[in-house]
mmCIF file of C-alpha atoms in Angstrom:
data_model
loop_
_atom_site.group_PDB
_atom_site.id
_atom_site.type_symbol
_atom_site.label_atom_id
_atom_site.label_comp_id
_atom_site.label_asym_id
_atom_site.label_seq_id
_atom_site.Cartn_x
_atom_site.Cartn_y
_atom_site.Cartn_z
ATOM 1 C CA MET A 1 127.150 112.092 132.379
ATOM 2 C CA TYR A 2 124.169 109.719 132.612
ATOM 3 C CA THR A 3 125.151 108.048 129.360
ATOM 4 C CA LEU A 4 128.691 107.403 130.624
ATOM 5 C CA ILE A 5 127.417 105.926 133.909
ATOM 6 C CA ILE A 6 124.959 103.619 132.122
ATOM 7 C CA PHE A 7 127.570 102.533 129.561
ATOM 8 C CA SER A 8 130.149 101.827 132.278
ATOM 9 C CA ALA A 9 127.679 99.756 134.317
ATOM 10 C CA VAL A 10 126.616 97.678 131.306
ATOM 11 C CA LEU A 11 130.199 97.099 130.178
ATOM 12 C CA PHE A 12 132.112 96.526 133.418
ATOM 13 C CA LEU A 13 129.698 95.503 136.191
ATOM 14 C CA PRO A 14 128.730 92.039 134.846
ATOM 15 C CA VAL A 15 132.330 90.732 134.748
ATOM 16 C CA PRO A 16 133.079 90.367 138.497
ATOM 17 C CA ILE A 17 129.508 89.243 139.174
ATOM 18 C CA MET A 18 129.706 86.543 136.493
ATOM 19 C CA VAL A 19 133.069 85.269 137.733
ATOM 20 C CA MET A 20 131.763 84.830 141.285
ATOM 21 C CA ALA A 21 128.444 83.366 140.112
ATOM 22 C CA ALA A 22 130.132 80.905 137.744
ATOM 23 C CA ARG A 23 132.390 79.537 140.474
ATOM 24 C CA LYS A 24 129.451 79.243 142.849
ATOM 25 C CA SER A 25 126.815 77.768 140.506
ATOM 26 C CA GLY A 26 129.015 75.911 138.018
ATOM 27 C CA SER A 27 126.840 77.201 135.167
ATOM 28 C CA GLY A 28 127.923 79.757 132.584
ATOM 29 C CA TYR A 29 124.395 80.729 131.579
ATOM 30 C CA ARG A 30 123.414 81.110 135.223
ATOM 31 C CA ALA A 31 126.412 83.409 135.671
ATOM 32 C CA ILE A 32 125.323 85.544 132.712
ATOM 33 C CA LEU A 33 121.810 85.806 134.147
ATOM 34 C CA GLU A 34 123.168 86.957 137.503
ATOM 35 C CA GLY A 35 125.405 89.473 135.740
ATOM 36 C CA VAL A 36 122.406 90.977 133.945
ATOM 37 C CA ILE A 37 120.386 90.999 137.180
ATOM 38 C CA GLY A 38 123.281 92.864 138.796
ATOM 39 C CA VAL A 39 123.119 95.509 136.062
ATOM 40 C CA ALA A 40 119.336 95.748 136.493
ATOM 41 C CA LEU A 41 119.623 96.316 140.250
ATOM 42 C CA ALA A 42 122.375 98.891 139.737
ATOM 43 C CA MET A 43 120.228 100.740 137.189
ATOM 44 C CA VAL A 44 117.222 100.748 139.533
ATOM 45 C CA LEU A 45 119.399 102.223 142.291
ATOM 46 C CA PHE A 46 120.859 104.765 139.865
ATOM 47 C CA PHE A 47 117.421 105.825 138.570
ATOM 48 C CA VAL A 48 116.086 106.175 142.134
ATOM 49 C CA ILE A 49 119.060 108.264 143.302
ATOM 50 C CA ALA A 50 118.788 110.485 140.219
ATOM 51 C CA ALA A 51 115.053 110.991 140.839
ATOM 52 C CA LEU A 52 115.578 111.790 144.546
ATOM 53 C CA ASN A 53 118.143 114.406 143.545
ATOM 54 C CA GLY A 54 115.553 116.062 141.319
ATOM 55 C CA MET A 55 117.214 114.957 138.071
ATOM 56 C CA PRO A 56 115.251 111.935 136.735
ATOM 57 C CA VAL A 57 117.148 110.134 133.987
ATOM 58 C CA GLY A 58 114.304 110.152 131.471
ATOM 59 C CA GLN A 59 113.468 113.792 132.115
ATOM 60 C CA THR A 60 117.105 114.843 131.805
ATOM 61 C CA ILE A 61 117.491 113.007 128.503
ATOM 62 C CA ALA A 62 114.207 114.466 127.216
ATOM 63 C CA GLU A 63 115.004 118.076 128.141
ATOM 64 C CA ASN A 64 116.482 118.847 124.745
ATOM 65 C CA LEU A 65 113.963 116.701 122.847
ATOM 66 C CA GLN A 66 112.372 119.564 120.901
ATOM 67 C CA THR A 67 115.706 121.095 119.908
ATOM 68 C CA ILE A 68 117.136 117.731 118.845
ATOM 69 C CA SER A 69 114.000 116.902 116.828
ATOM 70 C CA GLU A 70 114.063 120.270 115.044
ATOM 71 C CA ASN A 71 117.759 119.958 114.213
ATOM 72 C CA MET A 72 117.275 116.457 112.820
ATOM 73 C CA ALA A 73 114.191 117.534 110.848
ATOM 74 C CA ALA A 74 116.230 120.354 109.294
ATOM 75 C CA ASN A 75 119.105 118.035 108.338
ATOM 76 C CA SER A 76 118.606 117.233 104.648
ATOM 77 C CA GLU A 77 120.811 114.125 104.732
ATOM 78 C CA PHE A 78 118.905 112.619 107.672
ATOM 79 C CA VAL A 79 115.535 113.518 106.106
ATOM 80 C CA LYS A 80 116.533 111.790 102.871
ATOM 81 C CA LEU A 81 117.897 108.742 104.681
ATOM 82 C CA ALA A 82 114.719 108.440 106.782
ATOM 83 C CA GLY A 83 112.457 108.898 103.755
ATOM 84 C CA LEU A 84 110.749 111.992 105.171
ATOM 85 C CA GLU A 85 111.219 114.266 102.145
ATOM 86 C CA GLU A 86 107.502 114.494 101.367
ATOM 87 C CA GLN A 87 106.513 115.536 104.892
ATOM 88 C CA SER A 88 106.418 119.111 106.114
ATOM 89 C CA PHE A 89 108.926 120.387 108.671
ATOM 90 C CA THR A 90 106.292 120.259 111.435
ATOM 91 C CA GLU A 91 105.345 116.686 110.537
ATOM 92 C CA ARG A 92 108.999 115.639 110.541
ATOM 93 C CA VAL A 93 109.558 117.195 113.975
ATOM 94 C CA SER A 94 106.467 115.412 115.315
ATOM 95 C CA ALA A 95 107.532 112.029 113.889
ATOM 96 C CA ILE A 96 111.076 112.323 115.266
ATOM 97 C CA SER A 97 109.756 113.423 118.674
ATOM 98 C CA GLN A 98 107.494 110.358 118.846
ATOM 99 C CA ILE A 99 110.381 108.015 118.025
ATOM 100 C CA TYR A 100 112.646 109.732 120.550
ATOM 101 C CA THR A 101 109.937 109.593 123.236
ATOM 102 C CA TYR A 102 109.429 105.870 122.599
ATOM 103 C CA ALA A 103 113.189 105.318 122.909
ATOM 104 C CA ILE A 104 113.261 107.150 126.254
ATOM 105 C CA ASN A 105 110.301 105.140 127.562
ATOM 106 C CA ALA A 106 111.974 101.907 126.453
ATOM 107 C CA LEU A 107 115.338 102.831 128.006
ATOM 108 C CA PRO A 108 115.262 100.209 130.833
ATOM 109 C CA ALA A 109 114.534 97.361 128.406
ATOM 110 C CA VAL A 110 117.136 98.597 125.925
ATOM 111 C CA ILE A 111 119.758 98.736 128.698
ATOM 112 C CA LEU A 112 118.958 95.174 129.811
ATOM 113 C CA SER A 113 118.916 93.910 126.217
ATOM 114 C CA TRP A 114 122.390 95.279 125.551
ATOM 115 C CA ALA A 115 123.564 94.103 128.975
ATOM 116 C CA THR A 116 122.501 90.554 128.044
ATOM 117 C CA ILE A 117 124.285 90.624 124.682
ATOM 118 C CA ILE A 118 127.467 92.191 126.086
ATOM 119 C CA ALA A 119 127.533 89.875 129.125
ATOM 120 C CA TYR A 120 127.232 86.818 126.854
ATOM 121 C CA PHE A 121 130.287 87.762 124.789
ATOM 122 C CA GLU A 122 132.211 88.907 127.863
ATOM 123 C CA TYR A 123 131.651 85.532 129.498
ATOM 124 C CA LEU A 124 132.775 83.742 126.342
ATOM 125 C CA ILE A 125 136.032 85.703 126.461
ATOM 126 C CA ILE A 126 136.772 85.363 130.185
ATOM 127 C CA SER A 127 135.807 81.674 130.297
ATOM 128 C CA LYS A 128 138.136 80.879 127.372
ATOM 129 C CA ALA A 129 140.913 82.919 128.978
ATOM 130 C CA SER A 130 140.466 81.029 132.260
ATOM 131 C CA LEU A 131 141.270 77.666 130.630
ATOM 132 C CA LYS A 132 144.962 78.354 131.244
ATOM 133 C CA LYS A 133 144.386 78.720 134.988
ATOM 134 C CA LYS A 134 144.240 75.992 137.638
ATOM 135 C CA GLU A 135 140.523 76.539 138.247
ATOM 136 C CA PRO A 136 138.935 77.465 134.907
ATOM 137 C CA LEU A 137 135.436 78.879 134.741
ATOM 138 C CA PRO A 138 132.610 76.648 133.450
ATOM 139 C CA GLN A 139 132.382 76.794 129.664
ATOM 140 C CA LEU A 140 129.115 77.656 127.941
ATOM 141 C CA SER A 141 127.333 74.755 126.277
ATOM 142 C CA LYS A 142 126.776 75.066 122.537
ATOM 143 C CA PHE A 143 124.269 77.765 121.645
ATOM 144 C CA LYS A 144 122.135 75.206 119.779
ATOM 145 C CA ASN A 145 121.442 73.525 123.141
ATOM 146 C CA PHE A 146 120.470 76.735 124.936
ATOM 147 C CA SER A 147 116.945 76.845 126.331
ATOM 148 C CA MET A 148 115.132 78.771 128.995
ATOM 149 C CA PRO A 149 113.674 76.595 131.769
ATOM 150 C CA TRP A 150 110.176 75.336 130.885
ATOM 151 C CA LYS A 151 108.804 77.197 133.906
ATOM 152 C CA ALA A 152 110.001 80.429 132.298
ATOM 153 C CA LEU A 153 107.136 80.103 129.804
ATOM 154 C CA TRP A 154 104.536 80.440 132.555
ATOM 155 C CA GLY A 155 106.597 83.140 134.217
ATOM 156 C CA TRP A 156 106.566 85.255 131.060
ATOM 157 C CA ILE A 157 102.852 84.625 130.513
ATOM 158 C CA LEU A 158 102.131 85.719 134.098
ATOM 159 C CA ILE A 159 104.255 88.874 133.760
ATOM 160 C CA TYR A 160 102.591 89.705 130.438
ATOM 161 C CA ALA A 161 99.109 89.156 131.907
ATOM 162 C CA LEU A 162 99.843 91.333 134.946
ATOM 163 C CA THR A 163 101.181 94.075 132.672
ATOM 164 C CA TRP A 164 98.026 93.909 130.557
ATOM 165 C CA ILE A 165 95.904 94.255 133.722
ATOM 166 C CA VAL A 166 97.937 97.274 134.856
ATOM 167 C CA VAL A 167 97.462 98.967 131.479
ATOM 168 C CA SER A 168 93.752 98.067 131.346
ATOM 169 C CA PHE A 169 93.111 99.724 134.706
ATOM 170 C CA GLY A 170 94.742 102.907 133.463
ATOM 171 C CA PHE A 171 97.547 103.076 136.009
ATOM 172 C CA GLU A 172 100.004 105.919 135.486
ATOM 173 C CA GLN A 173 103.092 104.821 133.528
ATOM 174 C CA GLY A 174 101.295 101.593 132.591
ATOM 175 C CA ASN A 175 102.080 102.072 128.909
ATOM 176 C CA VAL A 176 105.769 102.599 129.683
ATOM 177 C CA LEU A 177 105.784 99.339 131.653
ATOM 178 C CA GLN A 178 104.099 97.548 128.761
ATOM 179 C CA ILE A 179 106.676 98.823 126.262
ATOM 180 C CA ASN A 180 109.570 97.526 128.364
ATOM 181 C CA ILE A 181 107.971 94.151 129.127
ATOM 182 C CA GLN A 182 107.130 93.736 125.428
ATOM 183 C CA ILE A 183 110.747 94.345 124.404
ATOM 184 C CA LEU A 184 112.159 91.939 127.013
ATOM 185 C CA PHE A 185 109.489 89.316 126.217
ATOM 186 C CA GLU A 186 110.334 89.435 122.513
ATOM 187 C CA LEU A 187 114.089 89.371 123.141
ATOM 188 C CA ALA A 188 113.846 86.287 125.370
ATOM 189 C CA PHE A 189 111.929 84.285 122.772
ATOM 190 C CA GLU A 190 114.000 85.636 119.874
ATOM 191 C CA ILE A 191 117.105 84.216 121.571
ATOM 192 C CA GLN A 192 115.276 80.907 122.089
ATOM 193 C CA GLY A 193 114.265 80.967 118.414
ATOM 194 C CA MET A 194 117.846 81.605 117.301
ATOM 195 C CA ALA A 195 118.996 78.595 119.327
ATOM 196 C CA VAL A 196 116.418 76.478 117.476
ATOM 197 C CA ILE A 197 117.745 77.682 114.115
ATOM 198 C CA PHE A 198 121.313 76.813 115.146
ATOM 199 C CA TYR A 199 120.112 73.375 116.279
ATOM 200 C CA PHE A 200 118.360 72.478 113.023
ATOM 201 C CA ILE A 201 121.105 73.911 110.795
ATOM 202 C CA GLU A 202 123.810 71.979 112.668
ATOM 203 C CA SER A 203 121.667 68.822 112.695
ATOM 204 C CA LYS A 204 121.714 69.019 108.886
ATOM 205 C CA ARG A 205 125.522 69.214 109.096
ATOM 206 C CA GLN A 206 125.512 72.689 107.570
ATOM 207 C CA PRO A 207 128.058 75.393 108.553
ATOM 208 C CA LYS A 208 127.207 77.483 111.618
ATOM 209 C CA VAL A 209 127.724 80.620 109.551
ATOM 210 C CA ILE A 210 124.485 79.823 107.700
ATOM 211 C CA ALA A 211 122.570 79.814 110.980
ATOM 212 C CA ALA A 212 124.247 83.075 112.022
ATOM 213 C CA LEU A 213 123.353 84.742 108.717
ATOM 214 C CA LEU A 214 119.752 83.536 108.953
ATOM 215 C CA CYS A 215 119.436 84.966 112.463
ATOM 216 C CA ILE A 216 120.869 88.312 111.335
ATOM 217 C CA VAL A 217 118.416 88.463 108.418
ATOM 218 C CA PHE A 218 115.483 87.644 110.712
ATOM 219 C CA MET A 219 116.548 90.271 113.268
ATOM 220 C CA CYS A 220 116.688 92.987 110.596
ATOM 221 C CA THR A 221 112.925 92.982 109.949
ATOM 222 C CA ASN A 222 109.853 93.138 112.164
ATOM 223 C CA LEU A 223 108.392 90.065 110.443
ATOM 224 C CA GLY A 224 111.622 88.141 110.956
ATOM 225 C CA LYS A 225 111.739 89.052 114.651
ATOM 226 C CA LEU A 226 108.110 87.967 114.995
ATOM 227 C CA LEU A 227 108.901 84.606 113.374
ATOM 228 C CA LEU A 228 111.894 84.117 115.684
ATOM 229 C CA SER A 229 109.754 84.887 118.739
ATOM 230 C CA ALA A 230 107.048 82.484 117.552
ATOM 231 C CA LEU A 231 109.631 79.760 116.911
ATOM 232 C CA GLY A 232 111.134 80.277 120.361
ATOM 233 C CA PHE A 233 107.715 80.231 122.020
ATOM 234 C CA LEU A 234 106.716 77.005 120.243
ATOM 235 C CA ASP A 235 110.032 75.375 121.131
ATOM 236 C CA LEU A 236 109.638 76.188 124.818
ATOM 237 C CA ALA A 237 105.949 75.224 124.871
ATOM 238 C CA LEU A 238 106.059 72.093 122.691
ATOM 239 C CA GLY A 239 109.725 71.069 122.841
ATOM 240 C CA LEU A 240 110.433 71.134 119.090
ATOM 241 C CA ARG A 241 114.055 70.072 119.542
ATOM 242 C CA LYS A 242 113.108 67.316 122.004
ATOM 243 C CA VAL A 243 110.556 65.938 119.535
ATOM 244 C CA ARG A 244 113.215 65.732 116.817
ATOM 245 C CA ILE A 245 115.652 63.993 119.179
ATOM 246 C CA LYS A 246 113.010 61.369 120.067
ATOM 247 C CA ARG A 247 112.263 60.728 116.380
ATOM 248 C CA GLN A 248 115.936 60.181 115.716
#
């Protein structure tokens, strides 16, 4: 039941919010942001209501953790695919439990990450469809020109610093907070980094598909994601694209 509620909120809630926000602000990216914020607020309310009813979302999902881990550890096809053949059954159960626990702890960030991706493509569709109407929605600027506001850099640094302080003082659930902030921090700068790649590929008059393939390759490895984040961070901090424009 929880999975269906979360999926429905991520898929359907952003659409009406984005339509209203786009007409009010005149900015497609602003509309997407407000759509994601709407999902975040709905999820907070949902998590609170579930907890007050004695059925916390994380706890409910984790109830069958041991059984699920044991079943997966006993599945020969999964064990082979995951490269766990050389480990004992107990070690496999422990490893799977740790991964599952991490996924549960990171659930808020994962929900918001998918909400961002889905909202982006939903807005592309509804904004294109609105072109036939008398009052079309604002169209998104080219992805190569996308950039977070410069102030967002200091905002992320402040959030990251506050999270580090919370964890350092040993507050309960501090590690869970850090996991979620880390995921959102990386996603924000990975998107910025992908925009930089699209910018430089298109500036060389190369097909956009090359930029898309490069981004997919980077996102498939931890090193690639780290490089994307670093590229996005440097672009926001130093204005890599602005420097190139000035040189031209």
